PDB file of C-alpha atoms in Angstrom:
ATOM      1  CA  LEU K   1       0.063   0.021  -0.053  1.00 45.00           C
ATOM      2  CA  LYS K   2       1.013   3.541  -0.547  1.00 47.00           C
ATOM      3  CA  LEU K   3       1.814   4.800   2.969  1.00 48.00           C
ATOM      4  CA  LYS K   4       2.185   8.238   1.636  1.00 48.00           C
ATOM      5  CA  HIS K   5      -1.622   8.634   1.681  1.00 46.00           C
ATOM      6  CA  PHE K   6      -1.444   8.386   5.462  1.00 44.00           C
ATOM      7  CA  CYS K   7       1.225  10.837   5.779  1.00 46.00           C
ATOM      8  CA  ARG K   8       0.328  14.444   7.207  1.00 43.00           C
ATOM      9  CA  PRO K   9      -0.137  16.504   4.251  1.00 43.00           C
ATOM     10  CA  THR K  10       1.441  19.779   3.730  1.00 42.00           C
ATOM     11  CA  MET K  11      -0.286  22.935   2.543  1.00 39.00           C
ATOM     12  CA  HIS K  12       0.641  22.382  -1.164  1.00 42.00           C
ATOM     13  CA  GLU K  13      -0.594  18.828  -0.905  1.00 57.00           C
ATOM     14  CA  LEU K  14      -4.175  19.741   0.105  1.00 63.00           C
ATOM     15  CA  PHE K  15      -6.804  18.717  -2.299  1.00 65.00           C
ATOM     16  CA  VAL K  16      -8.112  21.650  -4.358  1.00 59.00           C
ATOM     17  CA  PHE K  17     -11.837  21.222  -5.223  1.00 61.00           C
ATOM     18  CA  PRO K  18     -12.723  22.021  -8.780  1.00 58.00           C
ATOM     19  CA  ALA K  19     -13.943  25.512  -9.668  1.00 51.00           C
ATOM     20  CA  GLY K  20     -17.669  25.725  -9.126  1.00 54.00           C
ATOM     21  CA  ASP K  21     -17.790  22.667  -6.637  1.00 67.00           C
ATOM     22  CA  GLY K  22     -18.333  24.847  -3.632  1.00 77.00           C
ATOM     23  CA  LEU K  23     -21.592  22.867  -3.034  1.00 85.00           C
ATOM     24  CA  ILE K  24     -19.299  19.690  -2.336  1.00 86.00           C
ATOM     25  CA  ARG K  25     -17.600  21.608   0.527  1.00 87.00           C
ATOM     26  CA  ALA K  26     -20.927  22.905   1.859  1.00 91.00           C
ATOM     27  CA  ILE K  27     -22.165  19.379   2.055  1.00 91.00           C
ATOM     28  CA  LEU K  28     -19.038  18.053   3.740  1.00 93.00           C
ATOM     29  CA  PHE K  29     -19.233  20.865   6.318  1.00 94.00           C
ATOM     30  CA  ALA K  30     -23.002  20.334   6.687  1.00 95.00           C
ATOM     31  CA  VAL K  31     -22.577  16.584   7.530  1.00 95.00           C
ATOM     32  CA  ALA K  32     -19.637  17.439   9.837  1.00 96.00           C
ATOM     33  CA  ALA K  33     -21.913  19.929  11.724  1.00 96.00           C
ATOM     34  CA  VAL K  34     -24.723  17.415  12.099  1.00 96.00           C
ATOM     35  CA  MET K  35     -22.450  14.419  13.192  1.00 96.00           C
ATOM     36  CA  LEU K  36     -20.765  16.594  15.840  1.00 96.00           C
ATOM     37  CA  LEU K  37     -24.043  18.017  17.037  1.00 96.00           C
ATOM     38  CA  CYS K  38     -25.490  14.459  17.287  1.00 95.00           C
ATOM     39  CA  GLY K  39     -22.419  13.202  19.025  1.00 94.00           C
ATOM     40  CA  ILE K  40     -22.900  15.645  21.781  1.00 93.00           C
ATOM     41  CA  VAL K  41     -26.563  14.950  22.007  1.00 92.00           C
ATOM     42  CA  PHE K  42     -25.910  11.221  22.163  1.00 90.00           C
ATOM     43  CA  PHE K  43     -23.360  11.738  25.023  1.00 89.00           C
ATOM     44  CA  VAL K  44     -25.753  13.831  27.039  1.00 88.00           C
ATOM     45  CA  LEU K  45     -28.570  11.253  26.536  1.00 85.00           C
ATOM     46  CA  GLY K  46     -26.059   8.544  27.611  1.00 80.00           C
ATOM     47  CA  ASN K  47     -25.735  10.085  31.081  1.00 78.00           C
ATOM     48  CA  ARG K  48     -29.608   9.849  31.344  1.00 71.00           C
ATOM     49  CA  SER K  49     -30.049   6.440  30.090  1.00 62.00           C
ATOM     50  CA  LYS K  50     -29.706   2.934  31.534  1.00 58.00           C
ATOM     51  CA  GLY K  51     -27.938   1.656  28.279  1.00 58.00           C
ATOM     52  CA  LYS K  52     -25.256   4.433  28.310  1.00 75.00           C
ATOM     53  CA  SER K  53     -22.544   2.204  27.145  1.00 82.00           C
ATOM     54  CA  SER K  54     -24.190   1.858  23.664  1.00 86.00           C
ATOM     55  CA  LEU K  55     -24.982   5.491  23.558  1.00 88.00           C
ATOM     56  CA  PHE K  56     -21.440   6.546  24.469  1.00 91.00           C
ATOM     57  CA  LEU K  57     -19.865   4.291  21.720  1.00 92.00           C
ATOM     58  CA  VAL K  58     -22.361   5.816  19.066  1.00 93.00           C
ATOM     59  CA  SER K  59     -21.437   9.245  20.392  1.00 93.00           C
ATOM     60  CA  MET K  60     -17.803   8.710  19.891  1.00 95.00           C
ATOM     61  CA  ALA K  61     -18.347   7.259  16.293  1.00 95.00           C
ATOM     62  CA  SER K  62     -20.501  10.401  15.502  1.00 96.00           C
ATOM     63  CA  LEU K  63     -17.744  12.571  16.851  1.00 96.00           C
ATOM     64  CA  VAL K  64     -15.119  10.854  14.887  1.00 96.00           C
ATOM     65  CA  GLY K  65     -17.182  10.860  11.616  1.00 95.00           C
ATOM     66  CA  GLY K  66     -17.764  14.648  12.252  1.00 95.00           C
ATOM     67  CA  VAL K  67     -14.087  15.498  12.596  1.00 96.00           C
ATOM     68  CA  VAL K  68     -13.330  13.460   9.591  1.00 95.00           C
ATOM     69  CA  TYR K  69     -15.868  15.369   7.417  1.00 94.00           C
ATOM     70  CA  TYR K  70     -14.601  18.719   8.942  1.00 94.00           C
ATOM     71  CA  PHE K  71     -11.217  18.119   7.610  1.00 91.00           C
ATOM     72  CA  LEU K  72     -12.568  16.677   4.215  1.00 90.00           C
ATOM     73  CA  GLY K  73     -14.306  20.087   3.833  1.00 88.00           C
ATOM     74  CA  PHE K  74     -10.897  21.681   3.745  1.00 86.00           C
ATOM     75  CA  GLY K  75      -9.219  19.236   1.377  1.00 83.00           C
ATOM     76  CA  VAL K  76      -7.455  17.133   3.873  1.00 85.00           C
ATOM     77  CA  GLY K  77      -7.602  13.470   3.516  1.00 83.00           C
ATOM     78  CA  ILE K  78      -8.235  13.560  -0.220  1.00 81.00           C
ATOM     79  CA  THR K  79      -5.740  12.616  -2.948  1.00 77.00           C
ATOM     80  CA  ALA K  80      -6.038  14.133  -6.344  1.00 71.00           C
ATOM     81  CA  GLY K  81      -5.773  11.457  -9.024  1.00 63.00           C
ATOM     82  CA  GLY K  82      -5.564   8.749  -6.492  1.00 56.00           C
ATOM     83  CA  LEU K  83      -7.905   6.543  -8.636  1.00 59.00           C
ATOM     84  CA  SER K  84      -5.999   7.271 -11.890  1.00 54.00           C
ATOM     85  CA  TRP K  85      -7.330   3.925 -13.418  1.00 53.00           C
ATOM     86  CA  GLN K  86     -10.901   5.331 -13.202  1.00 56.00           C
ATOM     87  CA  SER K  87     -12.283   7.943 -15.718  1.00 58.00           C
ATOM     88  CA  GLY K  88     -13.772  11.197 -14.663  1.00 58.00           C
ATOM     89  CA  ASN K  89     -13.802  11.613 -10.959  1.00 57.00           C
ATOM     90  CA  THR K  90     -10.315  10.273  -9.662  1.00 67.00           C
ATOM     91  CA  ALA K  91     -10.110  11.775  -6.317  1.00 75.00           C
ATOM     92  CA  PHE K  92      -9.412   9.301  -3.642  1.00 78.00           C
ATOM     93  CA  PHE K  93     -11.027  10.113  -0.162  1.00 84.00           C
ATOM     94  CA  TRP K  94      -8.643   8.089   1.878  1.00 85.00           C
ATOM     95  CA  ALA K  95      -9.719   9.605   5.219  1.00 89.00           C
ATOM     96  CA  ARG K  96     -13.064   7.908   4.919  1.00 91.00           C
ATOM     97  CA  TYR K  97     -11.209   4.545   5.541  1.00 91.00           C
ATOM     98  CA  VAL K  98      -9.630   5.973   8.718  1.00 92.00           C
ATOM     99  CA  ASP K  99     -13.332   6.866   9.782  1.00 94.00           C
ATOM    100  CA  TRP K 100     -14.775   3.540   8.954  1.00 94.00           C
ATOM    101  CA  LEU K 101     -11.752   1.725  10.441  1.00 94.00           C
ATOM    102  CA  VAL K 102     -12.605   3.369  13.952  1.00 94.00           C
ATOM    103  CA  THR K 103     -16.288   3.785  13.849  1.00 95.00           C
ATOM    104  CA  ILE K 104     -17.712   0.551  12.314  1.00 95.00           C
ATOM    105  CA  PRO K 105     -16.364  -1.657  15.178  1.00 94.00           C
ATOM    106  CA  MET K 106     -17.888   0.942  17.645  1.00 94.00           C
ATOM    107  CA  LEU K 107     -21.187   0.800  16.153  1.00 94.00           C
ATOM    108  CA  ILE K 108     -21.235  -3.145  15.969  1.00 93.00           C
ATOM    109  CA  THR K 109     -20.154  -3.233  19.738  1.00 92.00           C
ATOM    110  CA  ALA K 110     -23.023  -0.671  20.509  1.00 91.00           C
ATOM    111  CA  VAL K 111     -25.671  -3.073  18.854  1.00 90.00           C
ATOM    112  CA  CYS K 112     -23.972  -6.050  20.780  1.00 88.00           C
ATOM    113  CA  LEU K 113     -24.395  -4.269  24.096  1.00 86.00           C
ATOM    114  CA  LEU K 114     -28.058  -3.719  23.622  1.00 83.00           C
ATOM    115  CA  VAL K 115     -28.875  -7.382  23.083  1.00 82.00           C
ATOM    116  CA  LYS K 116     -26.213  -8.633  25.494  1.00 82.00           C
ATOM    117  CA  VAL K 117     -24.128 -10.489  22.978  1.00 82.00           C
ATOM    118  CA  ASP K 118     -21.037 -12.406  24.496  1.00 81.00           C
ATOM    119  CA  ILE K 119     -17.945 -10.083  24.602  1.00 84.00           C
ATOM    120  CA  TRP K 120     -15.914 -12.612  22.740  1.00 87.00           C
ATOM    121  CA  GLU K 121     -18.367 -12.810  19.823  1.00 86.00           C
ATOM    122  CA  ALA K 122     -18.396  -8.816  19.841  1.00 88.00           C
ATOM    123  CA  GLY K 123     -14.804  -8.901  19.565  1.00 90.00           C
ATOM    124  CA  PHE K 124     -14.774 -11.388  16.638  1.00 92.00           C
ATOM    125  CA  MET K 125     -17.321  -9.203  14.752  1.00 92.00           C
ATOM    126  CA  SER K 126     -15.343  -6.114  15.428  1.00 92.00           C
ATOM    127  CA  ALA K 127     -12.213  -7.850  14.019  1.00 94.00           C
ATOM    128  CA  THR K 128     -13.969  -8.960  10.865  1.00 93.00           C
ATOM    129  CA  ALA K 129     -15.441  -5.388  10.453  1.00 94.00           C
ATOM    130  CA  ILE K 130     -11.798  -4.020  10.647  1.00 94.00           C
ATOM    131  CA  LEU K 131     -10.739  -6.553   8.047  1.00 93.00           C
ATOM    132  CA  MET K 132     -13.689  -5.535   5.654  1.00 93.00           C
ATOM    133  CA  VAL K 133     -12.623  -1.878   5.804  1.00 92.00           C
ATOM    134  CA  ALA K 134      -8.790  -2.787   5.378  1.00 90.00           C
ATOM    135  CA  THR K 135      -9.273  -5.138   2.273  1.00 88.00           C
ATOM    136  CA  SER K 136     -11.577  -2.309   0.601  1.00 84.00           C
ATOM    137  CA  TYR K 137      -8.729   0.309   0.906  1.00 82.00           C
ATOM    138  CA  VAL K 138      -6.650  -1.261  -1.957  1.00 75.00           C
ATOM    139  CA  GLU K 139      -9.145   0.090  -4.587  1.00 65.00           C
ATOM    140  CA  PHE K 140      -6.674   3.088  -5.465  1.00 63.00           C
ATOM    141  CA  GLU K 141      -4.032   0.779  -6.824  1.00 64.00           C
ATOM    142  CA  SER K 142      -5.617  -0.612 -10.080  1.00 65.00           C
ATOM    143  CA  ALA K 143      -8.807  -1.999 -11.447  1.00 71.00           C
ATOM    144  CA  GLU K 144      -7.558  -5.541 -10.604  1.00 74.00           C
ATOM    145  CA  MET K 145      -6.704  -4.609  -7.103  1.00 79.00           C
ATOM    146  CA  PHE K 146     -10.084  -2.871  -6.781  1.00 80.00           C
ATOM    147  CA  TRP K 147     -12.054  -5.960  -7.590  1.00 84.00           C
ATOM    148  CA  MET K 148      -9.989  -8.149  -5.622  1.00 86.00           C
ATOM    149  CA  GLY K 149     -10.238  -6.050  -2.539  1.00 85.00           C
ATOM    150  CA  LEU K 150     -13.906  -5.612  -3.170  1.00 87.00           C
ATOM    151  CA  VAL K 151     -14.464  -9.369  -3.201  1.00 90.00           C
ATOM    152  CA  LEU K 152     -12.590  -9.950   0.103  1.00 90.00           C
ATOM    153  CA  SER K 153     -14.327  -6.834   1.519  1.00 91.00           C
ATOM    154  CA  VAL K 154     -17.808  -8.344   0.540  1.00 93.00           C
ATOM    155  CA  VAL K 155     -16.619 -11.753   2.129  1.00 94.00           C
ATOM    156  CA  PHE K 156     -15.900  -9.969   5.393  1.00 94.00           C
ATOM    157  CA  LEU K 157     -18.995  -8.014   5.301  1.00 94.00           C
ATOM    158  CA  VAL K 158     -21.181 -11.181   4.900  1.00 95.00           C
ATOM    159  CA  ILE K 159     -19.468 -12.840   7.745  1.00 94.00           C
ATOM    160  CA  THR K 160     -19.825  -9.605  10.016  1.00 93.00           C
ATOM    161  CA  VAL K 161     -23.526  -9.015   9.200  1.00 93.00           C
ATOM    162  CA  GLY K 162     -24.615 -12.622   9.091  1.00 93.00           C
ATOM    163  CA  TYR K 163     -22.842 -13.338  12.519  1.00 90.00           C
ATOM    164  CA  LEU K 164     -24.395 -10.169  14.041  1.00 90.00           C
ATOM    165  CA  ALA K 165     -27.771 -11.205  12.773  1.00 90.00           C
ATOM    166  CA  ASP K 166     -27.448 -14.560  14.243  1.00 88.00           C
ATOM    167  CA  ALA K 167     -26.233 -13.192  17.563  1.00 82.00           C
ATOM    168  CA  VAL K 168     -29.089 -10.647  17.660  1.00 83.00           C
ATOM    169  CA  MET K 169     -31.876 -13.045  16.551  1.00 82.00           C
ATOM    170  CA  SER K 170     -30.651 -15.747  19.097  1.00 78.00           C
ATOM    171  CA  SER K 171     -30.110 -13.551  21.946  1.00 68.00           C
ATOM    172  CA  ASP K 172     -31.999 -14.269  25.149  1.00 60.00           C
ATOM    173  CA  GLU K 173     -32.597 -10.414  25.500  1.00 54.00           C
ATOM    174  CA  GLU K 174     -35.465  -9.713  23.101  1.00 52.00           C
ATOM    175  CA  SER K 175     -34.704  -6.099  22.395  1.00 69.00           C
ATOM    176  CA  ARG K 176     -36.860  -4.497  19.909  1.00 79.00           C
ATOM    177  CA  VAL K 177     -34.519  -1.373  19.887  1.00 81.00           C
ATOM    178  CA  GLY K 178     -31.656  -3.752  19.239  1.00 82.00           C
ATOM    179  CA  ILE K 179     -33.190  -5.445  16.318  1.00 86.00           C
ATOM    180  CA  VAL K 180     -34.051  -2.241  14.688  1.00 89.00           C
ATOM    181  CA  ALA K 181     -30.643  -0.776  15.199  1.00 89.00           C
ATOM    182  CA  PHE K 182     -29.002  -3.884  13.769  1.00 90.00           C
ATOM    183  CA  TRP K 183     -31.162  -3.790  10.634  1.00 92.00           C
ATOM    184  CA  THR K 184     -30.498  -0.011  10.183  1.00 93.00           C
ATOM    185  CA  LEU K 185     -26.705  -0.756  10.477  1.00 94.00           C
ATOM    186  CA  ALA K 186     -26.809  -3.657   8.270  1.00 94.00           C
ATOM    187  CA  VAL K 187     -28.526  -1.782   5.425  1.00 94.00           C
ATOM    188  CA  ALA K 188     -25.921   1.201   5.729  1.00 94.00           C
ATOM    189  CA  LEU K 189     -22.973  -1.250   5.688  1.00 94.00           C
ATOM    190  CA  CYS K 190     -24.317  -3.043   2.633  1.00 94.00           C
ATOM    191  CA  VAL K 191     -24.709   0.181   0.726  1.00 94.00           C
ATOM    192  CA  TYR K 192     -20.953   1.090   0.909  1.00 92.00           C
ATOM    193  CA  PRO K 193     -19.744  -1.511  -1.598  1.00 91.00           C
ATOM    194  CA  VAL K 194     -22.617  -0.723  -3.854  1.00 92.00           C
ATOM    195  CA  ILE K 195     -21.411   2.939  -4.093  1.00 90.00           C
ATOM    196  CA  ALA K 196     -17.875   1.802  -4.723  1.00 86.00           C
ATOM    197  CA  ILE K 197     -19.017  -0.457  -7.617  1.00 86.00           C
ATOM    198  CA  LEU K 198     -21.204   2.415  -9.105  1.00 86.00           C
ATOM    199  CA  LYS K 199     -18.266   4.723  -8.899  1.00 82.00           C
ATOM    200  CA  ALA K 200     -15.902   2.175 -10.667  1.00 79.00           C
ATOM    201  CA  THR K 201     -18.349   1.124 -13.368  1.00 81.00           C
ATOM    202  CA  SER K 202     -20.664   4.228 -13.968  1.00 78.00           C
ATOM    203  CA  GLY K 203     -18.344   7.066 -13.267  1.00 73.00           C
ATOM    204  CA  LEU K 204     -20.089   8.960 -10.511  1.00 77.00           C
ATOM    205  CA  THR K 205     -19.298  12.575 -10.267  1.00 80.00           C
ATOM    206  CA  MET K 206     -17.487  13.802  -7.194  1.00 82.00           C
ATOM    207  CA  GLY K 207     -20.679  15.596  -5.950  1.00 84.00           C
ATOM    208  CA  VAL K 208     -22.917  12.321  -6.251  1.00 87.00           C
ATOM    209  CA  GLU K 209     -20.168  10.247  -4.611  1.00 87.00           C
ATOM    210  CA  VAL K 210     -19.955  12.772  -1.619  1.00 90.00           C
ATOM    211  CA  ILE K 211     -23.804  12.764  -1.198  1.00 92.00           C
ATOM    212  CA  LEU K 212     -24.133   8.977  -1.313  1.00 93.00           C
ATOM    213  CA  TYR K 213     -21.485   8.278   1.093  1.00 94.00           C
ATOM    214  CA  ALA K 214     -22.750  11.099   3.374  1.00 95.00           C
ATOM    215  CA  LEU K 215     -26.228   9.686   3.459  1.00 95.00           C
ATOM    216  CA  ALA K 216     -24.855   6.110   4.222  1.00 95.00           C
ATOM    217  CA  ASP K 217     -22.578   7.753   7.003  1.00 95.00           C
ATOM    218  CA  ILE K 218     -25.566   9.722   8.474  1.00 96.00           C
ATOM    219  CA  VAL K 219     -27.669   6.436   8.642  1.00 95.00           C
ATOM    220  CA  SER K 220     -24.959   4.266  10.190  1.00 94.00           C
ATOM    221  CA  LYS K 221     -24.034   6.838  12.848  1.00 94.00           C
ATOM    222  CA  VAL K 222     -26.806   9.486  13.374  1.00 94.00           C
ATOM    223  CA  VAL K 223     -29.894   7.251  12.713  1.00 95.00           C
ATOM    224  CA  VAL K 224     -28.553   4.242  14.585  1.00 93.00           C
ATOM    225  CA  GLY K 225     -27.695   6.473  17.207  1.00 91.00           C
ATOM    226  CA  PHE K 226     -31.288   7.911  17.611  1.00 91.00           C
ATOM    227  CA  VAL K 227     -32.716   4.381  17.509  1.00 90.00           C
ATOM    228  CA  ILE K 228     -30.405   3.328  20.350  1.00 87.00           C
ATOM    229  CA  SER K 229     -31.433   6.467  22.225  1.00 84.00           C
ATOM    230  CA  ARG K 230     -35.222   5.088  22.219  1.00 79.00           C
ATOM    231  CA  ASN K 231     -33.969   2.233  24.430  1.00 71.00           C
ATOM    232  CA  LYS K 232     -35.645   2.484  27.759  1.00 57.00           C
ATOM    233  CA  GLU K 233     -35.195  -1.018  29.225  1.00 49.00           C
ATOM    234  CA  GLU K 234     -31.426  -2.159  28.724  1.00 47.00           C
ATOM    235  CA  GLU K 235     -29.140  -1.833  31.500  1.00 45.00           C
ATOM    236  CA  ASN K 236     -25.411  -0.968  31.298  1.00 44.00           C
ATOM    237  CA  TYR K 237     -23.905  -4.053  29.678  1.00 43.00           C
ATOM    238  CA  GLU K 238     -20.378  -2.965  30.633  1.00 44.00           C
ATOM    239  CA  SER K 239     -21.270  -3.987  34.348  1.00 46.00           C
ATOM    240  CA  ASP K 240     -22.857  -7.114  33.072  1.00 48.00           C
ATOM    241  CA  TRP K 241     -19.681  -8.210  31.355  1.00 46.00           C
ATOM    242  CA  SER K 242     -17.567  -7.532  34.234  1.00 50.00           C
ATOM    243  CA  ALA K 243     -19.971  -9.237  36.494  1.00 49.00           C
ATOM    244  CA  GLN K 244     -20.366 -12.475  34.519  1.00 49.00           C
ATOM    245  CA  GLN K 245     -17.189 -14.120  35.803  1.00 48.00           C
ATOM    246  CA  PRO K 246     -17.583 -13.442  39.601  1.00 54.00           C
ATOM    247  CA  ILE K 247     -21.212 -14.864  39.426  1.00 52.00           C
ATOM    248  CA  GLN K 248     -20.032 -17.915  37.719  1.00 50.00           C
ATOM    249  CA  MET K 249     -17.284 -18.513  40.233  1.00 54.00           C
ATOM    250  CA  GLN K 250     -19.691 -17.945  43.143  1.00 59.00           C
ATOM    251  CA  GLN K 251     -22.247 -20.466  41.700  1.00 56.00           C
ATOM    252  CA  TYR K 252     -19.185 -22.980  41.142  1.00 53.00           C
ATOM    253  CA  TYR K 253     -18.168 -22.707  44.745  1.00 53.00           C
ATOM    254  CA  GLN K 254     -21.752 -23.074  45.978  1.00 59.00           C
ATOM    255  CA  GLN K 255     -21.894 -26.342  44.251  1.00 60.00           C
ATOM    256  CA  GLN K 256     -18.481 -27.479  45.367  1.00 55.00           C
ATOM    257  CA  GLN K 257     -19.227 -26.588  49.107  1.00 57.00           C
ATOM    258  CA  PRO K 258     -21.477 -29.652  49.957  1.00 56.00           C
ATOM    259  CA  ILE K 259     -19.046 -31.966  48.227  1.00 52.00           C
ATOM    260  CA  MET K 260     -16.071 -30.502  50.316  1.00 53.00           C
ATOM    261  CA  GLN K 261     -18.172 -30.887  53.555  1.00 57.00           C
ATOM    262  CA  ARG K 262     -19.150 -34.367  52.977  1.00 54.00           C
ATOM    263  CA  PRO K 263     -17.580 -36.847  55.748  1.00 56.00           C
ATOM    264  CA  MET K 264     -14.794 -39.080  54.534  1.00 52.00           C
TER     265      MET K 264
END
């Protein structure tokens, strides 16, 4: 991979938006404002909700996304001609991948907290989500690398969404909010590769690309966050996770105590 895309850009390396594309920057800044504002709202609601762990994670995801969009508006995180193998719009928004690499595991964990999925299962799904984003990053290399990375990314997407669906549907905690949050997040995750394919095959303009990805990001972070904020029944799962082992140990010793006290 070209590590120079991750290096801190100097002023002359900042992406310059084409003349007349001020609307694109306006959209980026508007999305940044929405995500930052919603991130603060989710944080405040988290202090008043029983299921605050999920809201805190969604809050962090929204704040990270808002910061990324804020810098994208200034041209930071975009490489001009990065997708030279494509025709028309060749700008490569590599900062999006930094956003997804951090926020998608957070969002998946937030859903897992709602339905009380085992911590190891949640960790597995977060790991496959990271691999999903990492394999899709190679799209800027060439057409061959794009399709190779896309196939791998879709495989990890299917594993992540499928495993999460099974965990949500088979959970002992029947949470309507958790199910709605899962389907909302799953739809948003499935939209990302569709947009990438449309850009590679149909030559989406930069404006259309920005709008489509912005809508998917808003659904995955803001809409999922408001769905989770409707939760009124779930308790803080973080304490449940930490309490699982002591409870199990206590039950074990209670079962062993009669055996130890039995006369020889």
